Amino acid sequence: DGQYYVPLAEFGQITIDCSSIPLVEFDDGSIVFIELKSRLPERVKIMIRDHWSNYRFITAHEKDSLISILQKIVNQSGSYRMKQGGRYVVGERLTVQITPEWTIQQTTDTSGSGPAVRHGLVFYKNASQSLPAYLLKNLSGRGVVLTEVALDSGIIRDKQDDLAPAALPNLSGSSKIDLIHNLLVLLGQDAAKDVELNLYDKERGGFNLTMWADIVLKRDGKQIIITFREIPSEFAALLKKGGSDILPLNDGDAKIKLVTKMLNYLNVSHTFNYFRLTVNHAENPENPFISAIFPALQIYQADTFLYYLVDFPFDPDFFTYFKRLKEVSIIQY
C-alpha cells in the first residue's frame, strides 16, 4: 500500500504506486518491484538501476501462476534462489528425508552468521491436506522450515493438532525377563512371569519342593520354562519328568540376541534391516514427500501382525505421524 520514493540524486525522485507495482524487500537489502497492473518504461528501470544496484524488477503476466511469480521474485534477490525439488535430511539413527516441491536456498556465505536457510514450500489444493502442527514444529527445531500454501486460501497458519504425539510402546521393562515376557504377550502367547512351580508334594514323599520360574510359557498343550538362571540338574530332571520343556536364556546376551532366539523358538518370521516408511505428496502421489529410514528388527506373520522393533528412542512426532498415516507398529525394546 502507499507510495514508494526512489531518489535519483540530482535528477529528483521517482514515485511508485505500490498498489500497482508492489515491492518485496529482502534482508540483504535487495528490493524487487513486481509489475502487476502497471508497467514501468524500460528507460526508467535503467535510470533506477544506474543509481541503485539493489533494485530489481519482474513482470507478472496473466498466464503466470502463483508459484512462477514467487520464483521470479526470490530469484531476483541478492541472496536466495528458489528451485523445484530439493531434499533436506535430519536425524541420525532415525534419518528423515523431506522433499518439498520447491525449496529456497541461500546463495551467500553464511559462515559466522548462523545456519544456512533451509526453507521448503509445499502447495495443496486445500488446507486439509497439510502436515500436523507438531511435525512442523519438530522440523523447524531441526532447522528445516516448511511453508504450506493452500491454493484456495493462501498460507496455512495457526493450525491446531487434533491428536497429541504419543511415545513409543516399550517392551524393555526393568529387566531382560520383563523384555521377553512383554514380547511373548505382544505376540499373543500365554505367558506368565515369576511363577511358583510345585516339583514334589508331601502326599507322595512327605515334603514339598517348589521353585520359582522366571517365565512360564504354555504353548501347543505344553509348558515351557524360560529361565535366565541355571536350574539345578535335579530340578531340571523333575520338570522334564513332569512334561515341561526348558528354554535357557543368558542374561549377559544383547537384547537383540535374546529376542531373535525367542522368535526362532516360536518359529516367527523376522529379519533385521534398514527400512523406509514413505508418505508421498498429496498432489503428486508418485513423488515421496517425507521418508523415514531406520534400522529395525521386523517381525511378521501372514494376516496376523507386523512389527518394527527398534533399540533406540524413536522420535514421538514421527512415530505418531507414520502410525496415523501408514498404520505401522513401531516398538522400542
Tab-separated table of C-alpha atoms in Angstrom:
chain	number	residue	atom	x	y	z
A	1	ASP	CA	0.000	0.000	0.000
A	2	GLY	CA	1.004	3.625	-0.340
A	3	GLN	CA	3.795	5.128	-2.356
A	4	TYR	CA	7.497	4.368	-2.569
A	5	TYR	CA	10.061	7.056	-3.411
A	6	VAL	CA	13.243	6.264	-5.291
A	7	PRO	CA	15.727	9.166	-5.103
A	8	LEU	CA	17.785	9.828	-8.229
A	9	ALA	CA	20.440	12.238	-6.919
A	10	GLU	CA	20.420	15.449	-8.940
A	11	PHE	CA	17.505	14.268	-11.115
A	12	GLY	CA	14.953	14.265	-8.271
A	13	GLN	CA	12.941	11.139	-7.474
A	14	ILE	CA	10.560	8.584	-8.913
A	15	THR	CA	7.317	7.876	-7.058
A	16	ILE	CA	5.907	4.356	-7.418
A	17	ASP	CA	2.319	3.400	-6.572
A	18	CYS	CA	2.642	0.178	-4.541
A	19	SER	CA	-0.945	-0.898	-5.238
A	20	SER	CA	0.002	-1.279	-8.925
A	21	ILE	CA	3.692	-2.149	-8.526
A	22	PRO	CA	4.193	-3.751	-5.092
A	23	LEU	CA	7.687	-4.411	-3.804
A	24	VAL	CA	9.484	-7.006	-1.721
A	25	GLU	CA	12.496	-6.086	0.404
A	26	PHE	CA	14.900	-8.882	1.327
A	27	ASP	CA	17.131	-8.936	4.380
A	28	ASP	CA	20.241	-8.421	2.235
A	29	GLY	CA	18.902	-5.026	1.133
A	30	SER	CA	17.796	-6.058	-2.348
A	31	ILE	CA	14.391	-4.711	-3.394
A	32	VAL	CA	12.240	-6.347	-6.073
A	33	PHE	CA	9.399	-4.445	-7.744
A	34	ILE	CA	6.554	-6.557	-9.121
A	35	GLU	CA	4.898	-5.048	-12.164
A	36	LEU	CA	1.287	-6.179	-11.850
A	37	LYS	CA	-1.215	-3.607	-13.087
A	38	SER	CA	1.252	-1.105	-14.473
A	39	ARG	CA	4.495	-1.321	-16.390
A	40	LEU	CA	7.486	0.940	-15.903
A	41	PRO	CA	9.141	2.162	-19.098
A	42	GLU	CA	12.447	0.420	-19.726
A	43	ARG	CA	14.341	3.727	-19.648
A	44	VAL	CA	13.001	4.383	-16.124
A	45	LYS	CA	14.205	0.940	-14.960
A	46	ILE	CA	17.630	1.629	-16.459
A	47	MET	CA	17.765	5.008	-14.711
A	48	ILE	CA	16.901	3.413	-11.350
A	49	ARG	CA	19.395	0.570	-11.790
A	50	ASP	CA	22.129	3.011	-12.771
A	51	HIS	CA	21.680	4.789	-9.430
A	52	TRP	CA	20.748	1.843	-7.195
A	53	SER	CA	22.214	-1.596	-7.871
A	54	ASN	CA	19.977	-3.232	-5.248
A	55	TYR	CA	16.726	-2.500	-7.156
A	56	ARG	CA	15.351	-5.301	-9.362
A	57	PHE	CA	12.204	-5.629	-11.485
A	58	ILE	CA	9.987	-8.551	-12.519
A	59	THR	CA	6.824	-8.645	-14.608
A	60	ALA	CA	3.846	-10.771	-13.597
A	61	HIS	CA	1.847	-11.853	-16.637
A	62	GLU	CA	-1.721	-13.119	-16.707
A	63	LYS	CA	-0.519	-16.622	-17.528
A	64	ASP	CA	1.911	-16.708	-14.602
A	65	SER	CA	0.998	-18.945	-11.667
A	66	LEU	CA	1.471	-18.039	-8.027
A	67	ILE	CA	4.499	-20.350	-7.931
A	68	SER	CA	6.145	-18.834	-11.015
A	69	ILE	CA	5.701	-15.295	-9.632
A	70	LEU	CA	7.242	-16.319	-6.307
A	71	GLN	CA	10.165	-17.914	-8.131
A	72	LYS	CA	10.747	-14.739	-10.167
A	73	ILE	CA	10.747	-12.622	-7.006
A	74	VAL	CA	13.075	-14.842	-4.973
A	75	ASN	CA	15.499	-15.373	-7.860
A	76	GLN	CA	15.880	-11.598	-8.299
A	77	SER	CA	17.080	-11.220	-4.703
A	78	GLY	CA	20.758	-10.943	-3.954
A	79	SER	CA	20.976	-13.900	-1.544
A	80	TYR	CA	18.312	-16.504	-2.313
A	81	ARG	CA	17.283	-18.865	-5.070
A	82	MET	CA	14.052	-20.790	-5.421
A	83	LYS	CA	14.128	-24.056	-7.333
A	84	GLN	CA	11.878	-27.017	-7.922
A	85	GLY	CA	12.651	-30.057	-5.805
A	86	GLY	CA	15.457	-30.382	-3.281
A	87	ARG	CA	15.893	-32.558	-0.206
A	88	TYR	CA	16.567	-31.951	3.476
A	89	VAL	CA	17.890	-34.661	5.814
A	90	VAL	CA	17.584	-34.635	9.614
A	91	GLY	CA	18.400	-37.187	12.311
A	92	GLU	CA	20.933	-39.969	12.667
A	93	ARG	CA	19.706	-43.458	13.562
A	94	LEU	CA	16.247	-42.349	12.516
A	95	THR	CA	17.048	-40.479	9.287
A	96	VAL	CA	14.200	-38.371	7.965
A	97	GLN	CA	14.270	-37.032	4.417
A	98	ILE	CA	11.960	-34.153	3.477
A	99	THR	CA	11.444	-33.444	-0.211
A	100	PRO	CA	9.299	-30.332	-0.702
A	101	GLU	CA	8.001	-29.476	-4.156
A	102	TRP	CA	10.021	-26.237	-4.051
A	103	THR	CA	12.968	-25.096	-1.956
A	104	ILE	CA	14.557	-21.758	-1.182
A	105	GLN	CA	18.275	-21.802	-0.545
A	106	GLN	CA	20.742	-19.137	0.452
A	107	THR	CA	23.430	-18.420	-2.111
A	108	THR	CA	25.647	-16.218	0.070
A	109	ASP	CA	28.203	-17.487	2.592
A	110	THR	CA	26.531	-17.912	5.997
A	111	SER	CA	29.627	-18.918	7.967
A	112	GLY	CA	29.743	-16.883	11.130
A	113	SER	CA	26.212	-15.526	10.657
A	114	GLY	CA	24.113	-18.508	11.636
A	115	PRO	CA	22.955	-21.650	9.802
A	116	ALA	CA	22.094	-21.634	6.112
A	117	VAL	CA	18.452	-21.178	5.155
A	118	ARG	CA	16.614	-24.469	4.655
A	119	HIS	CA	13.133	-23.450	3.579
A	120	GLY	CA	10.652	-25.594	1.682
A	121	LEU	CA	7.392	-24.632	0.006
A	122	VAL	CA	4.538	-27.119	-0.178
A	123	PHE	CA	1.349	-26.448	-2.123
A	124	TYR	CA	-2.028	-28.138	-1.574
A	125	LYS	CA	-5.436	-27.838	-3.173
A	126	ASN	CA	-6.870	-27.207	0.292
A	127	ALA	CA	-5.647	-26.872	3.878
A	128	SER	CA	-6.985	-30.273	4.990
A	129	GLN	CA	-4.003	-31.960	3.274
A	130	SER	CA	-1.412	-30.115	5.350
A	131	LEU	CA	1.003	-31.552	7.928
A	132	PRO	CA	0.142	-31.615	11.648
A	133	ALA	CA	1.425	-28.619	13.596
A	134	TYR	CA	3.578	-30.750	15.936
A	135	LEU	CA	5.527	-32.126	12.958
A	136	LEU	CA	6.153	-28.659	11.513
A	137	LYS	CA	7.399	-27.533	14.914
A	138	ASN	CA	9.700	-30.565	15.116
A	139	LEU	CA	11.216	-29.851	11.701
A	140	SER	CA	11.626	-26.168	12.498
A	141	GLY	CA	13.560	-27.112	15.645
A	142	ARG	CA	15.892	-29.162	13.428
A	143	GLY	CA	16.487	-26.241	11.073
A	144	VAL	CA	14.001	-27.083	8.299
A	145	VAL	CA	11.159	-24.594	7.811
A	146	LEU	CA	8.188	-25.584	5.666
A	147	THR	CA	5.703	-23.006	4.441
A	148	GLU	CA	2.446	-24.642	3.423
A	149	VAL	CA	0.166	-22.937	0.943
A	150	ALA	CA	-3.418	-23.890	0.133
A	151	LEU	CA	-4.130	-22.766	-3.420
A	152	ASP	CA	-7.709	-21.932	-2.448
A	153	SER	CA	-6.919	-19.865	0.667
A	154	GLY	CA	-3.224	-18.922	0.857
A	155	ILE	CA	-0.596	-19.597	3.531
A	156	ILE	CA	-1.792	-22.069	6.168
A	157	ARG	CA	-1.329	-20.664	9.672
A	158	ASP	CA	-2.389	-21.222	13.299
A	159	LYS	CA	-3.241	-24.895	12.967
A	160	GLN	CA	-4.448	-26.891	15.961
A	161	ASP	CA	-3.468	-30.534	16.366
A	162	ASP	CA	-6.346	-32.918	16.909
A	163	LEU	CA	-4.021	-35.570	18.329
A	164	ALA	CA	-1.015	-35.070	20.587
A	165	PRO	CA	2.172	-37.001	19.746
A	166	ALA	CA	2.473	-40.302	21.602
A	167	ALA	CA	5.579	-42.035	22.905
A	168	LEU	CA	6.537	-45.423	21.500
A	169	PRO	CA	5.399	-48.567	23.295
A	170	ASN	CA	8.410	-50.025	25.079
A	171	LEU	CA	8.992	-53.719	25.778
A	172	SER	CA	12.106	-53.265	27.916
A	173	GLY	CA	10.630	-53.058	31.390
A	174	SER	CA	13.162	-53.130	34.203
A	175	SER	CA	14.938	-56.361	33.241
A	176	LYS	CA	15.514	-58.772	30.376
A	177	ILE	CA	12.939	-61.053	31.964
A	178	ASP	CA	10.411	-58.242	31.503
A	179	LEU	CA	11.555	-57.807	27.892
A	180	ILE	CA	10.971	-61.454	26.930
A	181	HIS	CA	7.692	-61.647	28.837
A	182	ASN	CA	6.403	-58.469	27.170
A	183	LEU	CA	7.488	-59.797	23.774
A	184	LEU	CA	5.542	-63.022	24.336
A	185	VAL	CA	2.439	-61.082	25.363
A	186	LEU	CA	2.817	-58.861	22.275
A	187	LEU	CA	2.862	-61.969	20.095
A	188	GLY	CA	-0.314	-63.265	21.731
A	189	GLN	CA	1.346	-66.065	23.709
A	190	ASP	CA	0.075	-67.440	27.029
A	191	ALA	CA	2.983	-66.402	29.265
A	192	ALA	CA	3.393	-65.508	32.934
A	193	LYS	CA	6.481	-64.434	34.871
A	194	ASP	CA	7.682	-65.142	38.422
A	195	VAL	CA	5.648	-68.334	38.633
A	196	GLU	CA	5.910	-70.739	41.591
A	197	LEU	CA	6.116	-74.348	40.400
A	198	ASN	CA	5.375	-77.394	42.537
A	199	LEU	CA	8.006	-80.038	41.781
A	200	TYR	CA	7.185	-82.524	44.501
A	201	ASP	CA	4.421	-82.661	47.098
A	202	LYS	CA	4.252	-84.145	50.557
A	203	GLU	CA	1.381	-86.516	49.713
A	204	ARG	CA	3.858	-88.546	47.697
A	205	GLY	CA	7.059	-88.193	49.673
A	206	GLY	CA	6.321	-86.401	52.875
A	207	PHE	CA	7.643	-82.989	51.831
A	208	ASN	CA	7.001	-80.159	49.341
A	209	LEU	CA	9.522	-78.996	46.760
A	210	THR	CA	8.857	-75.783	44.832
A	211	MET	CA	10.841	-73.402	42.640
A	212	TRP	CA	10.299	-70.002	41.062
A	213	ALA	CA	10.382	-69.840	37.268
A	214	ASP	CA	11.340	-66.630	35.505
A	215	ILE	CA	8.702	-67.173	32.788
A	216	VAL	CA	6.266	-69.979	32.112
A	217	LEU	CA	5.006	-70.278	28.544
A	218	LYS	CA	2.068	-72.523	27.670
A	219	ARG	CA	2.018	-73.444	24.018
A	220	ASP	CA	0.528	-76.300	21.980
A	221	GLY	CA	-0.505	-78.145	25.124
A	222	LYS	CA	2.988	-77.976	26.619
A	223	GLN	CA	4.600	-75.966	29.404
A	224	ILE	CA	7.927	-74.268	28.632
A	225	ILE	CA	10.086	-72.961	31.441
A	226	ILE	CA	12.080	-69.936	30.263
A	227	THR	CA	14.929	-69.284	32.655
A	228	PHE	CA	17.772	-66.776	32.914
A	229	ARG	CA	19.321	-68.736	35.809
A	230	GLU	CA	20.874	-72.146	35.854
A	231	ILE	CA	18.402	-74.710	37.142
A	232	PRO	CA	19.904	-77.470	39.333
A	233	SER	CA	20.045	-80.746	37.429
A	234	GLU	CA	17.775	-82.463	39.981
A	235	PHE	CA	15.115	-79.752	39.485
A	236	ALA	CA	15.508	-79.907	35.695
A	237	ALA	CA	15.003	-83.694	35.773
A	238	LEU	CA	11.778	-83.308	37.787
A	239	LEU	CA	10.498	-80.624	35.363
A	240	LYS	CA	11.184	-82.777	32.322
A	241	LYS	CA	9.669	-85.807	34.022
A	242	GLY	CA	6.534	-83.739	34.558
A	243	GLY	CA	6.364	-82.948	30.837
A	244	SER	CA	7.868	-79.450	30.861
A	245	ASP	CA	10.461	-78.167	28.393
A	246	ILE	CA	13.269	-75.826	29.490
A	247	LEU	CA	14.494	-72.908	27.387
A	248	PRO	CA	17.628	-71.350	28.938
A	249	LEU	CA	18.487	-67.720	28.141
A	250	ASN	CA	21.672	-65.841	29.030
A	251	ASP	CA	21.204	-62.553	30.864
A	252	GLY	CA	24.567	-61.412	29.512
A	253	ASP	CA	23.413	-61.594	25.878
A	254	ALA	CA	22.411	-58.467	23.994
A	255	LYS	CA	18.702	-57.746	23.742
A	256	ILE	CA	18.524	-58.449	20.021
A	257	LYS	CA	20.136	-61.879	20.532
A	258	LEU	CA	17.589	-62.773	23.205
A	259	VAL	CA	14.670	-61.543	21.107
A	260	THR	CA	15.759	-63.416	17.964
A	261	LYS	CA	16.356	-66.606	19.950
A	262	MET	CA	12.819	-66.365	21.284
A	263	LEU	CA	11.406	-65.700	17.817
A	264	ASN	CA	13.305	-68.659	16.400
A	265	TYR	CA	11.929	-70.881	19.169
A	266	LEU	CA	8.392	-69.739	18.356
A	267	ASN	CA	9.028	-70.116	14.609
A	268	VAL	CA	8.054	-66.475	13.993
A	269	SER	CA	9.425	-64.900	10.815
A	270	HIS	CA	11.749	-61.949	11.325
A	271	THR	CA	14.552	-60.037	9.667
A	272	PHE	CA	16.921	-57.225	10.632
A	273	ASN	CA	17.426	-54.493	8.056
A	274	TYR	CA	17.119	-50.794	7.281
A	275	PHE	CA	13.512	-49.971	6.463
A	276	ARG	CA	11.883	-46.979	4.785
A	277	LEU	CA	8.446	-45.519	5.509
A	278	THR	CA	7.313	-43.007	2.905
A	279	VAL	CA	4.451	-40.544	2.564
A	280	ASN	CA	4.028	-39.078	-0.913
A	281	HIS	CA	2.970	-35.575	-1.930
A	282	ALA	CA	-0.780	-35.089	-1.793
A	283	GLU	CA	-0.849	-33.591	-5.294
A	284	ASN	CA	1.917	-35.804	-6.730
A	285	PRO	CA	1.300	-39.328	-5.436
A	286	GLU	CA	4.294	-40.721	-7.316
A	287	ASN	CA	6.771	-38.425	-5.547
A	288	PRO	CA	7.949	-39.020	-1.953
A	289	PHE	CA	7.452	-36.130	0.460
A	290	ILE	CA	8.619	-37.416	3.848
A	291	SER	CA	10.603	-40.624	4.263
A	292	ALA	CA	11.930	-42.213	7.454
A	293	ILE	CA	14.859	-44.640	7.200
A	294	PHE	CA	15.776	-46.617	10.315
A	295	PRO	CA	17.313	-49.925	11.439
A	296	ALA	CA	14.810	-52.347	12.900
A	297	LEU	CA	14.020	-55.969	13.597
A	298	GLN	CA	10.922	-56.632	11.527
A	299	ILE	CA	8.562	-59.287	12.851
A	300	TYR	CA	5.855	-60.576	10.562
A	301	GLN	CA	3.326	-63.323	10.266
A	302	ALA	CA	0.863	-63.597	7.405
A	303	ASP	CA	-2.539	-61.994	8.124
A	304	THR	CA	-1.679	-61.599	11.805
A	305	PHE	CA	0.846	-58.908	12.685
A	306	LEU	CA	3.749	-56.820	11.509
A	307	TYR	CA	6.011	-55.016	13.975
A	308	TYR	CA	9.172	-52.969	13.706
A	309	LEU	CA	11.302	-53.367	16.845
A	310	VAL	CA	13.884	-50.607	17.372
A	311	ASP	CA	16.563	-50.404	20.059
A	312	PHE	CA	16.672	-46.585	20.246
A	313	PRO	CA	14.228	-43.815	21.211
A	314	PHE	CA	12.153	-43.255	18.053
A	315	ASP	CA	11.039	-39.629	17.764
A	316	PRO	CA	7.418	-39.439	19.080
A	317	ASP	CA	6.369	-36.857	16.469
A	318	PHE	CA	7.407	-39.004	13.521
A	319	PHE	CA	6.119	-42.148	15.252
A	320	THR	CA	2.666	-40.572	15.634
A	321	TYR	CA	2.681	-39.212	12.083
A	322	PHE	CA	3.559	-42.526	10.441
A	323	LYS	CA	1.326	-44.563	12.724
A	324	ARG	CA	-1.669	-42.442	11.723
A	325	LEU	CA	-0.957	-42.469	8.010
A	326	LYS	CA	0.723	-45.826	7.447
A	327	GLU	CA	-0.805	-47.805	10.356
A	328	VAL	CA	2.557	-49.324	11.280
A	329	SER	CA	3.501	-50.624	14.712
A	330	ILE	CA	6.939	-49.399	15.794
A	331	ILE	CA	8.010	-50.623	19.236
A	332	GLN	CA	11.142	-49.960	21.278
A	333	TYR	CA	12.857	-52.846	23.049
